[in-house]
Coordinates of C-alpha atoms and ligand atoms in Angstrom, one line a residue:
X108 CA 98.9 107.5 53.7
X109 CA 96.9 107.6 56.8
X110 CA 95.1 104.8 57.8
X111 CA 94.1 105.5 61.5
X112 CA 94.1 102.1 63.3
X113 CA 93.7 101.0 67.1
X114 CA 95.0 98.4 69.1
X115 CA 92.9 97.8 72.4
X116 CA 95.3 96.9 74.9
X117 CA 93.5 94.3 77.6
X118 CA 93.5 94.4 81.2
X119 CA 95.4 91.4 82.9
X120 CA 92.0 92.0 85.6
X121 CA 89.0 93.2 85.5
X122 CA 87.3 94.8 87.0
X123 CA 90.2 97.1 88.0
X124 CA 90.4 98.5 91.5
X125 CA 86.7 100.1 92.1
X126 CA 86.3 102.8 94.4
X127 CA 84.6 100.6 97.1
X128 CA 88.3 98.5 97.9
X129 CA 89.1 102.3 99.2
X130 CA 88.6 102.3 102.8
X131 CA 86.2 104.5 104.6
X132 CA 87.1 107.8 105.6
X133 CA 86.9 109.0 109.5
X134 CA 83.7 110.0 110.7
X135 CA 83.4 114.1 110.7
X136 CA 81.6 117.4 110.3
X137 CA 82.1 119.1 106.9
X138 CA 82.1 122.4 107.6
X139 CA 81.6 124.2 104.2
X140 CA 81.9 128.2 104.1
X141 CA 79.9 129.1 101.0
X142 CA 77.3 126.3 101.1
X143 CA 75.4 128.1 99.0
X144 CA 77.7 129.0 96.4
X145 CA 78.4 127.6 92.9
X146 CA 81.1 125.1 93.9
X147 CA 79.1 124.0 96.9
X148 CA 76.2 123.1 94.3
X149 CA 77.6 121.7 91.4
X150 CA 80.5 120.1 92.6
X151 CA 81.1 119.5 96.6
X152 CA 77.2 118.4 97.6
X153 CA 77.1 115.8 94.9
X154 CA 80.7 114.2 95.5
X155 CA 79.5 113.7 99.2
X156 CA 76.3 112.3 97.6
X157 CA 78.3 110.0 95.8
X158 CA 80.9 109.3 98.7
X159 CA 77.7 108.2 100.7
X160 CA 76.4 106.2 97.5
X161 CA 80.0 104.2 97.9
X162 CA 79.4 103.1 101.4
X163 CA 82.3 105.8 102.0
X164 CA 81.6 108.0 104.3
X165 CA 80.4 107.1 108.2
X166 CA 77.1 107.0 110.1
X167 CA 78.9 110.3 111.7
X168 CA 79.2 112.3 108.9
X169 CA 77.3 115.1 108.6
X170 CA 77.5 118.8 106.6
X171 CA 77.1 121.8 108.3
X172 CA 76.7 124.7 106.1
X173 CA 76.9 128.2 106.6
X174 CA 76.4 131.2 103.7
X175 CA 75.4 134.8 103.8
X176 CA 72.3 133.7 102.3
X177 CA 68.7 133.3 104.7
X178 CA 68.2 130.1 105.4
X179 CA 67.4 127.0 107.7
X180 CA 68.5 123.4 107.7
X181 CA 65.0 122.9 106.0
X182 CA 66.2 125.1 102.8
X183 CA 69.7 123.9 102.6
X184 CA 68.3 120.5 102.5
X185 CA 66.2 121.4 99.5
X186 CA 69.2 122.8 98.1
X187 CA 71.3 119.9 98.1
X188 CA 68.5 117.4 96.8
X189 CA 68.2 120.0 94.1
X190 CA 72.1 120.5 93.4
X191 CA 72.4 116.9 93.4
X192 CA 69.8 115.6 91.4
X193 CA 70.9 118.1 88.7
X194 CA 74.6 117.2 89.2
X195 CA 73.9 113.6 89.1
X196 CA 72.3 111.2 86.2
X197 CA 68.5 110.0 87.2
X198 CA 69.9 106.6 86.8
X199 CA 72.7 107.0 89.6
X200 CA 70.4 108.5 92.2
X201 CA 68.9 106.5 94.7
X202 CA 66.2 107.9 97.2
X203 CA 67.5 106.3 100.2
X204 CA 71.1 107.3 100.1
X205 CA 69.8 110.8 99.2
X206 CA 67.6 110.8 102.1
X207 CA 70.5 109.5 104.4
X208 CA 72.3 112.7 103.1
X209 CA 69.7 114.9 103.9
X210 CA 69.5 113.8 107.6
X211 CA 73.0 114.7 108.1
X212 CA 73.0 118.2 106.7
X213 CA 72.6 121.3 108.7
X214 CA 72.7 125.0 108.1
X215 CA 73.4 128.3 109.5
X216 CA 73.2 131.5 107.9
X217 CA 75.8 134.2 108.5
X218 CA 78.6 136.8 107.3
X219 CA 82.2 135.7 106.9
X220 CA 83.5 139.3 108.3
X221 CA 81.8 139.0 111.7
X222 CA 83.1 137.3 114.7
X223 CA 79.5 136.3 115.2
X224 CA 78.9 134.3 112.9
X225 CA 81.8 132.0 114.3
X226 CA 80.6 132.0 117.7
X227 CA 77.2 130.6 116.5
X228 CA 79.3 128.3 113.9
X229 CA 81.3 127.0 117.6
X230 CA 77.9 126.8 119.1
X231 CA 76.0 124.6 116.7
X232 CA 79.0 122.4 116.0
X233 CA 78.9 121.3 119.6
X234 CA 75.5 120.6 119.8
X235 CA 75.7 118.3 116.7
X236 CA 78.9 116.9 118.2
X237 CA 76.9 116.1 121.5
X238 CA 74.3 114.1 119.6
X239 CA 76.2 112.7 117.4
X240 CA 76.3 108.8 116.0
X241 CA 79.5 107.1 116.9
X242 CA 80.8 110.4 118.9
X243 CA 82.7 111.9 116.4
X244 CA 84.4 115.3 116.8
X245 CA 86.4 115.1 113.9
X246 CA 86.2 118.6 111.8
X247 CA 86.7 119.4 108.0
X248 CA 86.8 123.2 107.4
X249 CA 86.2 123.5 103.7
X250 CA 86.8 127.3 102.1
X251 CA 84.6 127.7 99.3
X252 CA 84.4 131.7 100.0
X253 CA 85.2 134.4 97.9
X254 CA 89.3 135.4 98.0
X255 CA 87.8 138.6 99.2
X256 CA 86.7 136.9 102.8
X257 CA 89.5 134.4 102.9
X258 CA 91.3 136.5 105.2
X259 CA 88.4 137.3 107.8
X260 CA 87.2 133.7 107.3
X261 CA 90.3 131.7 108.6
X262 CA 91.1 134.8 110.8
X263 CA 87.5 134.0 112.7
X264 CA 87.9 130.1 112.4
X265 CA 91.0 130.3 114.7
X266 CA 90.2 133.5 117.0
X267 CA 86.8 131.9 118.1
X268 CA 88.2 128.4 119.6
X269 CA 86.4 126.3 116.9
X270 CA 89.6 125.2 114.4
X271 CA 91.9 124.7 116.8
X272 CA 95.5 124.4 115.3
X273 CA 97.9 121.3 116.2
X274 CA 101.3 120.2 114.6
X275 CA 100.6 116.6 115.4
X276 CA 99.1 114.8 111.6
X277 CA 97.8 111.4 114.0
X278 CA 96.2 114.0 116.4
X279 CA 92.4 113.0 117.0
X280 CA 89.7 114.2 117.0
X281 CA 91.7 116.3 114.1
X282 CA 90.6 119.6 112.4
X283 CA 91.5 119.7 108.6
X284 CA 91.1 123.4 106.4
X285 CA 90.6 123.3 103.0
X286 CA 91.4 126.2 101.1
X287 CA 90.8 126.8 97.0
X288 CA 92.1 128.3 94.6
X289 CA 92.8 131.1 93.8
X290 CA 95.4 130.9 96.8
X291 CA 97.1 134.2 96.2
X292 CA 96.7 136.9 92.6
X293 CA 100.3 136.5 92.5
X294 CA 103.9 135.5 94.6
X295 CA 103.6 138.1 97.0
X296 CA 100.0 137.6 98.0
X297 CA 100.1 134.3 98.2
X298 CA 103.2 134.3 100.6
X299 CA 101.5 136.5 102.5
X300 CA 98.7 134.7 102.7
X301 CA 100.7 131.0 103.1
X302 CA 102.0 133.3 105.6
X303 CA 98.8 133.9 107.7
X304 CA 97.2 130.6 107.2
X305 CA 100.2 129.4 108.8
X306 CA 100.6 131.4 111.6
X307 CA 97.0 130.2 113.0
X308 CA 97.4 126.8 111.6
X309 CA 99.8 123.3 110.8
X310 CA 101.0 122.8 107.3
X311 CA 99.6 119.1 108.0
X312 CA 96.7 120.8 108.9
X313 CA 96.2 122.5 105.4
X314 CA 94.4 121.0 102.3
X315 CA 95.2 122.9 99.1
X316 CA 93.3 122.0 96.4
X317 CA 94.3 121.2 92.5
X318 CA 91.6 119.3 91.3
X319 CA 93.1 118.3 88.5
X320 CA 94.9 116.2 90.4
X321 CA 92.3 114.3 91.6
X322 CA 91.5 113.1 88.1
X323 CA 92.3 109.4 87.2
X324 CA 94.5 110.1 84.6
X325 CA 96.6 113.2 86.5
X326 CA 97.2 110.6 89.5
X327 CA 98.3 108.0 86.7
X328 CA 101.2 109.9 85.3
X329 CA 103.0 108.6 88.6
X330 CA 102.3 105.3 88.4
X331 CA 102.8 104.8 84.2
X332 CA 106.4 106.4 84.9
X333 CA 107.7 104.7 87.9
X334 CA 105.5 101.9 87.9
X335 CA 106.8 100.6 84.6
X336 CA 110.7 100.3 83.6
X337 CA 109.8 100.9 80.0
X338 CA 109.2 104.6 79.8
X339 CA 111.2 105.9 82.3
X340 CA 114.5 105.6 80.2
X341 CA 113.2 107.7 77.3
X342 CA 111.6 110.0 79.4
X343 CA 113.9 112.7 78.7
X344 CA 115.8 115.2 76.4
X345 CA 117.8 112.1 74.6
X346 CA 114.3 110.8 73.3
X347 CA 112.0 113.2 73.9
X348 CA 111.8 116.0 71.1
X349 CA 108.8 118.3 73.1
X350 CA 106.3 118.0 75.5
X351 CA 102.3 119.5 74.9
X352 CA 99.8 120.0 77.4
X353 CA 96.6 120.8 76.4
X354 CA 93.7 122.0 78.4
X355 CA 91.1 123.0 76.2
X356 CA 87.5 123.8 76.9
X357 CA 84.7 124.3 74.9
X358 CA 82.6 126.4 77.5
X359 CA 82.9 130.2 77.8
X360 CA 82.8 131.9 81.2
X361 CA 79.7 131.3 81.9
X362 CA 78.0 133.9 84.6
X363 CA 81.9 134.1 86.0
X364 CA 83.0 137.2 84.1
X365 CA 83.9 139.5 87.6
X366 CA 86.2 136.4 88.5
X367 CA 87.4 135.8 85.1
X368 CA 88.4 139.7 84.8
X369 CA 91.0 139.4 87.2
X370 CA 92.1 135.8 86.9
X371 CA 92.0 135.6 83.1
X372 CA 93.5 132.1 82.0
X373 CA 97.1 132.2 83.1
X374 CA 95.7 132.7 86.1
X375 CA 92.7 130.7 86.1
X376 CA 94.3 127.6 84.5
X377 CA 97.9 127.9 84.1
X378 CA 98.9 128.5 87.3
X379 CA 97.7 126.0 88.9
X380 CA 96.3 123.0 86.6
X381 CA 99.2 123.1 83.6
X382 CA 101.9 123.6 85.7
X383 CA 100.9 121.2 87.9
X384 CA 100.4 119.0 84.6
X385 CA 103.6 119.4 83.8
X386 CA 105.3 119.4 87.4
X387 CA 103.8 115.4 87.3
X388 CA 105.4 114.7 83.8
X389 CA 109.0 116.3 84.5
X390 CA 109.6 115.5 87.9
X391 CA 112.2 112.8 89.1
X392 CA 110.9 109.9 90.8
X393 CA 110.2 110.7 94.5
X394 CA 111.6 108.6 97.1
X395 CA 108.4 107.5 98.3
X396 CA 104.6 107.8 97.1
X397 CA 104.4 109.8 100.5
X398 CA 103.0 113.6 100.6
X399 CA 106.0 115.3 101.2
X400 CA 108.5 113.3 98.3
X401 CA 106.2 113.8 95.8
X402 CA 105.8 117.8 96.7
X403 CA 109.5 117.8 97.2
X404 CA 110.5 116.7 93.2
X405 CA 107.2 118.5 91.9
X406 CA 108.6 121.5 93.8
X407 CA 111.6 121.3 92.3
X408 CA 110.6 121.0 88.8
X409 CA 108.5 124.7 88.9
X410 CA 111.8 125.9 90.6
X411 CA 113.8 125.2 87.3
X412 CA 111.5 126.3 84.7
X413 CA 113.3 129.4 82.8
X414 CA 111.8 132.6 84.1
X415 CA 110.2 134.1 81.2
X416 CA 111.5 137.7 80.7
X417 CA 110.2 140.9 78.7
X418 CA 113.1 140.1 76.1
X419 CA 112.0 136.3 75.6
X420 CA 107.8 136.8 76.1
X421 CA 106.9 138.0 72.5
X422 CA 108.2 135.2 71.3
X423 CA 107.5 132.3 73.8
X424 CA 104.0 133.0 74.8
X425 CA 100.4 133.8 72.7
X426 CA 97.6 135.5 74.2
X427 CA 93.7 135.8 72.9
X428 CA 90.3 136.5 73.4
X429 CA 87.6 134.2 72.3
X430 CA 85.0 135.7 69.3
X431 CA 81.6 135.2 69.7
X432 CA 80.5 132.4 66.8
X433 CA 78.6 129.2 66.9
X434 CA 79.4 125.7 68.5
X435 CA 77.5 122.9 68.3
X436 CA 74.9 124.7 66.7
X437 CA 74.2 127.4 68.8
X438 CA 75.2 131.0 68.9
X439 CA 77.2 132.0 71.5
X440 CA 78.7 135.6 72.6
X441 CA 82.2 137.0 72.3
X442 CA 84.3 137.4 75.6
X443 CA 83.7 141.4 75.9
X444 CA 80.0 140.8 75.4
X445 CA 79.7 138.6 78.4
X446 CA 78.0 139.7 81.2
X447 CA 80.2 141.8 83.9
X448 CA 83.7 141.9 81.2
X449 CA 84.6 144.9 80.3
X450 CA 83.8 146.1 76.4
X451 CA 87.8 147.0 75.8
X452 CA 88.5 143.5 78.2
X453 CA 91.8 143.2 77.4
X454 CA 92.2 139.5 79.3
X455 CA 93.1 136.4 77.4
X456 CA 90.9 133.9 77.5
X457 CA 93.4 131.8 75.4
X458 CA 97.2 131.4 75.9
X459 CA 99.9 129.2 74.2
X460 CA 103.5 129.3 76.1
X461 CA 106.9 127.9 75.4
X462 CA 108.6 126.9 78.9
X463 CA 112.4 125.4 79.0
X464 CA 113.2 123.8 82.3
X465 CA 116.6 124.3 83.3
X466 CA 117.8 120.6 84.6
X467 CA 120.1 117.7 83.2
X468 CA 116.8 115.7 82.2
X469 CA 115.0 118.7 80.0
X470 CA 117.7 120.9 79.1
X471 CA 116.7 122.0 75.3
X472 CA 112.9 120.3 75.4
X473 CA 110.2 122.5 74.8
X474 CA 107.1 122.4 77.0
X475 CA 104.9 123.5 74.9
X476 CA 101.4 124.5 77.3
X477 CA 98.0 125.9 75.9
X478 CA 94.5 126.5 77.3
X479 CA 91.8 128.3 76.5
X480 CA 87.8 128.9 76.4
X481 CA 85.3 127.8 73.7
X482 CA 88.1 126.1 72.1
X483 CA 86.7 123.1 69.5
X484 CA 86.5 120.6 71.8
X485 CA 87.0 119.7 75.5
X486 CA 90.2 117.8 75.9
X487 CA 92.8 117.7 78.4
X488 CA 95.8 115.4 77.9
X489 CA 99.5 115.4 78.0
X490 CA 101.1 114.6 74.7
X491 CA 104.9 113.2 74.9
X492 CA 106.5 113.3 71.3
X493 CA 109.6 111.5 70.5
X494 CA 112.1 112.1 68.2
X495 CA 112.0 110.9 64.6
X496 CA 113.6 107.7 64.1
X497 CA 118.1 109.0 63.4
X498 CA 118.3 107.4 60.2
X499 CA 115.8 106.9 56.7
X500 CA 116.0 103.6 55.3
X501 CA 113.2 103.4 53.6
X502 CA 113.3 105.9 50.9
X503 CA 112.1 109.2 50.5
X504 CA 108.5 109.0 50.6
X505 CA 108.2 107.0 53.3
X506 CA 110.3 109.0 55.2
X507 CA 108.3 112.3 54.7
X508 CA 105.6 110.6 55.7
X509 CA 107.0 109.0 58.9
X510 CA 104.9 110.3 61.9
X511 CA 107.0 110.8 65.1
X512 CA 105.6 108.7 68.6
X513 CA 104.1 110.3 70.6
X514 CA 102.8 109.0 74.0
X515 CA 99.1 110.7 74.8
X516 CA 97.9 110.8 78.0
X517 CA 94.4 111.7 78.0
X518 CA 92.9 113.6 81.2
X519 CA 89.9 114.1 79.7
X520 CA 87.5 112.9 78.2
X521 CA 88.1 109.5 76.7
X522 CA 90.7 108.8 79.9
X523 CA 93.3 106.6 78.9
X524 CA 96.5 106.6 77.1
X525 CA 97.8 106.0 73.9
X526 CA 101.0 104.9 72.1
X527 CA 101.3 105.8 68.7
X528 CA 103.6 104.2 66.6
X529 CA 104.3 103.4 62.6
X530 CA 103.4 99.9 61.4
X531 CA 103.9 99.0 57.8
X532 CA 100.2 98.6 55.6
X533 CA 99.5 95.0 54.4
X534 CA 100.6 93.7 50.9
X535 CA 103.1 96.6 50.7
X536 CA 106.8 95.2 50.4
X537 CA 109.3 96.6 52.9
X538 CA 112.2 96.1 50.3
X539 CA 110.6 98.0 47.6
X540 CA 110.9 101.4 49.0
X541 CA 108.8 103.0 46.0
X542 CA 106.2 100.4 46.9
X543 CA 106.3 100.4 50.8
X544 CA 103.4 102.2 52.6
X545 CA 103.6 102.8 56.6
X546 CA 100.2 104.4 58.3
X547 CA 100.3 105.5 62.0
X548 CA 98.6 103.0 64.3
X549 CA 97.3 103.3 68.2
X550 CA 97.8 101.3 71.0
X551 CA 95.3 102.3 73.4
X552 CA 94.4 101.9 76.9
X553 CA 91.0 103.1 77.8
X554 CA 89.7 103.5 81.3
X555 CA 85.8 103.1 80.5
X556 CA 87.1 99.8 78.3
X557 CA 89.5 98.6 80.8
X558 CA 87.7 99.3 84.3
X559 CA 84.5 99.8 83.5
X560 CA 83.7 103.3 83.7
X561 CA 85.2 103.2 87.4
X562 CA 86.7 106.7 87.7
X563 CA 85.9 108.7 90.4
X564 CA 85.4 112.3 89.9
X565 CA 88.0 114.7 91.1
X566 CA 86.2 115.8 94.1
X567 CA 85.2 112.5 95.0
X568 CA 88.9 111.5 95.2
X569 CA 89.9 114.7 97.1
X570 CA 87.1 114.6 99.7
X571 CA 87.9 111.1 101.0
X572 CA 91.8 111.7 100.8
X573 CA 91.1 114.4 103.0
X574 CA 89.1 112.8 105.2
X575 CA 91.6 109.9 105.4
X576 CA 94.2 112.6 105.6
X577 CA 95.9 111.9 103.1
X578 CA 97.8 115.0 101.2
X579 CA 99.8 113.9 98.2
X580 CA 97.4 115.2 95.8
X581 CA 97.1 118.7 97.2
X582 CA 99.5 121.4 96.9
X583 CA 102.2 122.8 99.4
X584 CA 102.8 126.3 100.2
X585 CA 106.6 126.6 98.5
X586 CA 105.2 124.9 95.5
X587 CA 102.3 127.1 95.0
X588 CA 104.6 130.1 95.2
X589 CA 106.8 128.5 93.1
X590 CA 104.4 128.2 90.3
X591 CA 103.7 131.6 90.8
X592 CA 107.2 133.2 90.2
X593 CA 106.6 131.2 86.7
X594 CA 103.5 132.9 85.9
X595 CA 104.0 136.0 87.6
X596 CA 106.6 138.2 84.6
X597 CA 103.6 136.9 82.3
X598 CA 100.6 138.2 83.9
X599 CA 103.2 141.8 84.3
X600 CA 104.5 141.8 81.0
X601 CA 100.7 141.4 79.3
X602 CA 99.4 143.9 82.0
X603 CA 101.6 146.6 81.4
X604 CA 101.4 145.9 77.7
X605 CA 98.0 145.9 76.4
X606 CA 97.6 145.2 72.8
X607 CA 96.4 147.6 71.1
X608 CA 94.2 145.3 68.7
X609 CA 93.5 142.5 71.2
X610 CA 94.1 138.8 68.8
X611 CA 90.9 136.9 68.6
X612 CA 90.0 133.4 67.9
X613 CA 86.7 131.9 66.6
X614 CA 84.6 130.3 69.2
X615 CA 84.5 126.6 68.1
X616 CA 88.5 127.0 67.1
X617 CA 91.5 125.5 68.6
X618 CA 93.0 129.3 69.0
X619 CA 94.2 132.2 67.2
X620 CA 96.8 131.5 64.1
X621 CA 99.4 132.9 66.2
X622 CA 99.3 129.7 68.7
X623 CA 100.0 127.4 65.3
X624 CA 103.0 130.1 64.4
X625 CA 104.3 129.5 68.0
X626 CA 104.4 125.8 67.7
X627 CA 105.3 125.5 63.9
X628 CA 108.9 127.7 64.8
X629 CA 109.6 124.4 66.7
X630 CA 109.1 122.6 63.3
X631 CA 106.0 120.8 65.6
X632 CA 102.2 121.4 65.5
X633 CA 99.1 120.7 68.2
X634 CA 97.7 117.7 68.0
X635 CA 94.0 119.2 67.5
X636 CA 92.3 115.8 67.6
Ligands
BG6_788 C1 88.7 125.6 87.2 C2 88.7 126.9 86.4 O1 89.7 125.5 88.1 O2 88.8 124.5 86.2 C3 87.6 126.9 85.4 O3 88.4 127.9 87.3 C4 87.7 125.7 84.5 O4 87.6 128.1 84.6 C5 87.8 124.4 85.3 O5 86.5 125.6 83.7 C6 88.1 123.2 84.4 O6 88.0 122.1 85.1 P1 87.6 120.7 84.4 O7 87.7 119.7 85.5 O8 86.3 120.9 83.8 O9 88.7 120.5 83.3

């Protein structure tokens, strides 16, 4: 019998924690490369919007933007009032902190190949700087370029004088890159480029970002493991029968197809996001909450997952293409019929893998990881299941019904976290065991219920930490490579073995059949909830 029941757990305060008890970051100029582009607009404008809604950012912040695209500080200012007042709800947008914004935002236009551009980048930057409110010098280089000018663009940013490098983190005025993914198509590349970057800059210097772990729910992994005592002991292969991580969406591609035909989701999703998912669920507790501990037992964890290899992908890993079909009502396209992906496309937009990770804690616990596009819903959250209880007691029946607990952490949406666990229905008697009736209940935290809807969005998070400078939610260079060399036979074996009929799934699914095969030879299944 199912009865699904909830249990709201209460806060011991609230309101929790708000943003506003965060302190204010350090007056400086945002430099963004690609201010005109697509992450410039729909996320990065409006979390600085929101920073300066906060009381978060100082009377010396400003934003100086430079793009290939025409343009004056005039336009880019219209730009940003537009970005943001589509990013933003009418109701959170206030006309005096939007006009603050605006005063602070600048604009050149140029080409990230040509030393030029830089020198008039250098030249503006210390005008600004010499008129600037409270004198500060401070610079944020943020990469929101194409991976085919990252090279040129931090090349130019060191040669011309105007990101200086230094080794010392307390150094002021300090200059701060911040670099997105894709860092890197694979191992190689991205040592090579870790490789660069460093040579013309400090690793304290570096910002890579992860913005899944800027979410709420991501960062509270950390502190519901070792900020407890009561999870920690069962947190491994004793109690723990698998592991899920879901990241579904139920978007498509959108107008990214060129980007999507090269990254395709292993590399658009798992490289990055689920194994950093999972890296925060497995790891040992660091020694400290500081930058370098946490990156040091994340690090470690993508070092002992089990390479896959060509003898163990078949049957470990699932790859699809989304179908076109209708969701929500509307009719949307397949993945080859997208605009700019190839007819034959033979890139998954889906994938459902089977990782072991070679340590004392996980030996034998599958982590079972799936993402994909224009899946049913959009949900993100890490599902911990437990094994069933060792022993039956109360008869048959019961016992085939018995559902295992399973710990839900949900990213998104809904943040919060569950507990699931079986309670025994009302007026049934536990002695009778052809009468007893047990239903799955929840015990459920909620972060809207709890704190009032005070989550900050990713970016929000991971602007201020950067300009705080603090860097224990963005990535280091041995771990990024180290997620690579898991992902890397993958992306190889599927590359060099195209299928010849490429698996669909039904947009508006949760993925092909094959992803429920891969799951059900574990005797599991997803939790498609
Ligand atoms: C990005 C991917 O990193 O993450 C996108 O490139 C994806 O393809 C996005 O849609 C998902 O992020 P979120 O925060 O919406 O889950």
């Amino acid at each position: 019998m199912s009865v699904p029941g909830g249990v709201t757990v209460t806060p011991s305060v609230q309101p929790g924690p708000s943003a506003s008890v965060r302190q204010r970051s350090d007056g400086c100029t945002a430099v963004i490369l690609g201010a005109a582009g697509d992450l410039a607009r729909r996320k990065l404008l409006p979390a600085l919007y929101q920073l300066a809604r906060a009381g978060h950012l100082e009377e010396s912040f400003r934003v100086l933007g430079v793009a290939l695209e025409p343009g004056d500080d005039a336009s880019f200012r219209q730009l940003a009032r537009t970005a943001i007042q589509s990013a933003i709800d009418s109701a959170h947008l206030d006309d005096t902190i939007l006009r603050w914004m605006e005063r602070r935002l600048f604009y050149i236009s140029g080409d990230f190949t040509q030393a030029g551009t830089f020198a008039a980048l250098g030249a503006r930057l210390e005008e600004l700087e010499r008129v600037s409110e409270g004198g500060s010098h401070n610079r944020l280089f943020y990469l929101a370029v194409p991976p085919s000018v990252f090279e040129p663009s931090v090349r130019h940013l060191s040669a011309s004088g105007v990101a200086p490098r230094s080794d010392d983190a307390d150094a002021r005025p300090w200059v701060r890159v911040v670099v997105e993914k894709p860092f890197g198509h694979d191992e190689n590349s991205a040592r090579a480029l870790n490789t660069l970057v460093l040579s013309l800059f400090a690793e304290c210097q570096i910002y890579r970002i992860d913005h899944y772990l800027g979410k709420e729910t991501v960062q509270n992994v950390l502190v519901l493991r070792f900020g407890n005592t009561i999870f920690e002991p069962l947190w491994n292969r004793q109690w723990v029968s698998h592991v899920q991580i879901t990241a579904a969406e139920d978007v498509g591609i959108g107008s990214r197809g060129k980007y999507y035909e090269e990254a395709g989701v292993i590399r658009d999703m798992f490289q990055n996001h689920l194994l950093q998912l999972l890296a925060l669920t497995a790891m040992e507790p660091p020694r400290t909450m500081s930058a370098d501990a946490v990156r040091d037992e994340k690090t470690k964890v993508l070092e002992s997952i089990r390479w896959l290899t060509p003898e163990t992908i078949p049957t470990n890993t699932v790859r699809a293409q989304y179908a076109g079909g209708g969701i929500a009502g509307e009719t949307v396209p397949g993945y080859r019929a997208e605009r700019n992906v190839a007819p034959d496309s033979t890139i998954p937009t889906f994938a459902a893998v089977r990782l072991y990770l070679d340590n004392w804690r996980w030996q034998g616990v599958p982590f079972l990881l799936r993402s994909g596009k224009r899946m049913a819903r959009r949900m993100s959250e890490i599902a911990v299941q437990f094994h069933r209880p060792p022993h039956l007691m109360f008869g048959h029946a019961v016992g085939e019904s018995l559902e295992p607990n399973v710990l839900v952490i949900r990213v998104q949406p809904d943040e919060g976290i569950a507990l699931r666990f079986q309670v025994k229905v009302p007026g049934t008697a536990v002695a009778l065991t052809s009468e007893l009736e047990v239903s799955p209940v929840s015990m459920d935290f909620c972060y809207a219920d709890a704190f009032g809807g005070l989550t900050a969005p990713a970016y929000e998070t991971l602007l201020l930490d950067i300009m705080i400078g603090e860097m224990t939610l963005f990535t280091r260079s041995d771990e990024v490579a180290a997620a690579w060399r898991v992902v890397d036979p993958l992306i190889r074996f599927w590359t060099e073995h195209p299928p010849t009929d490429m698996p669909s799934y039904d947009a508006g699914s949760w993925g092909p059949s094959a992803a429920d095969a891969l799951i059900a030879s574990d005797g599991f299944s997803w939790r498609n909830t």
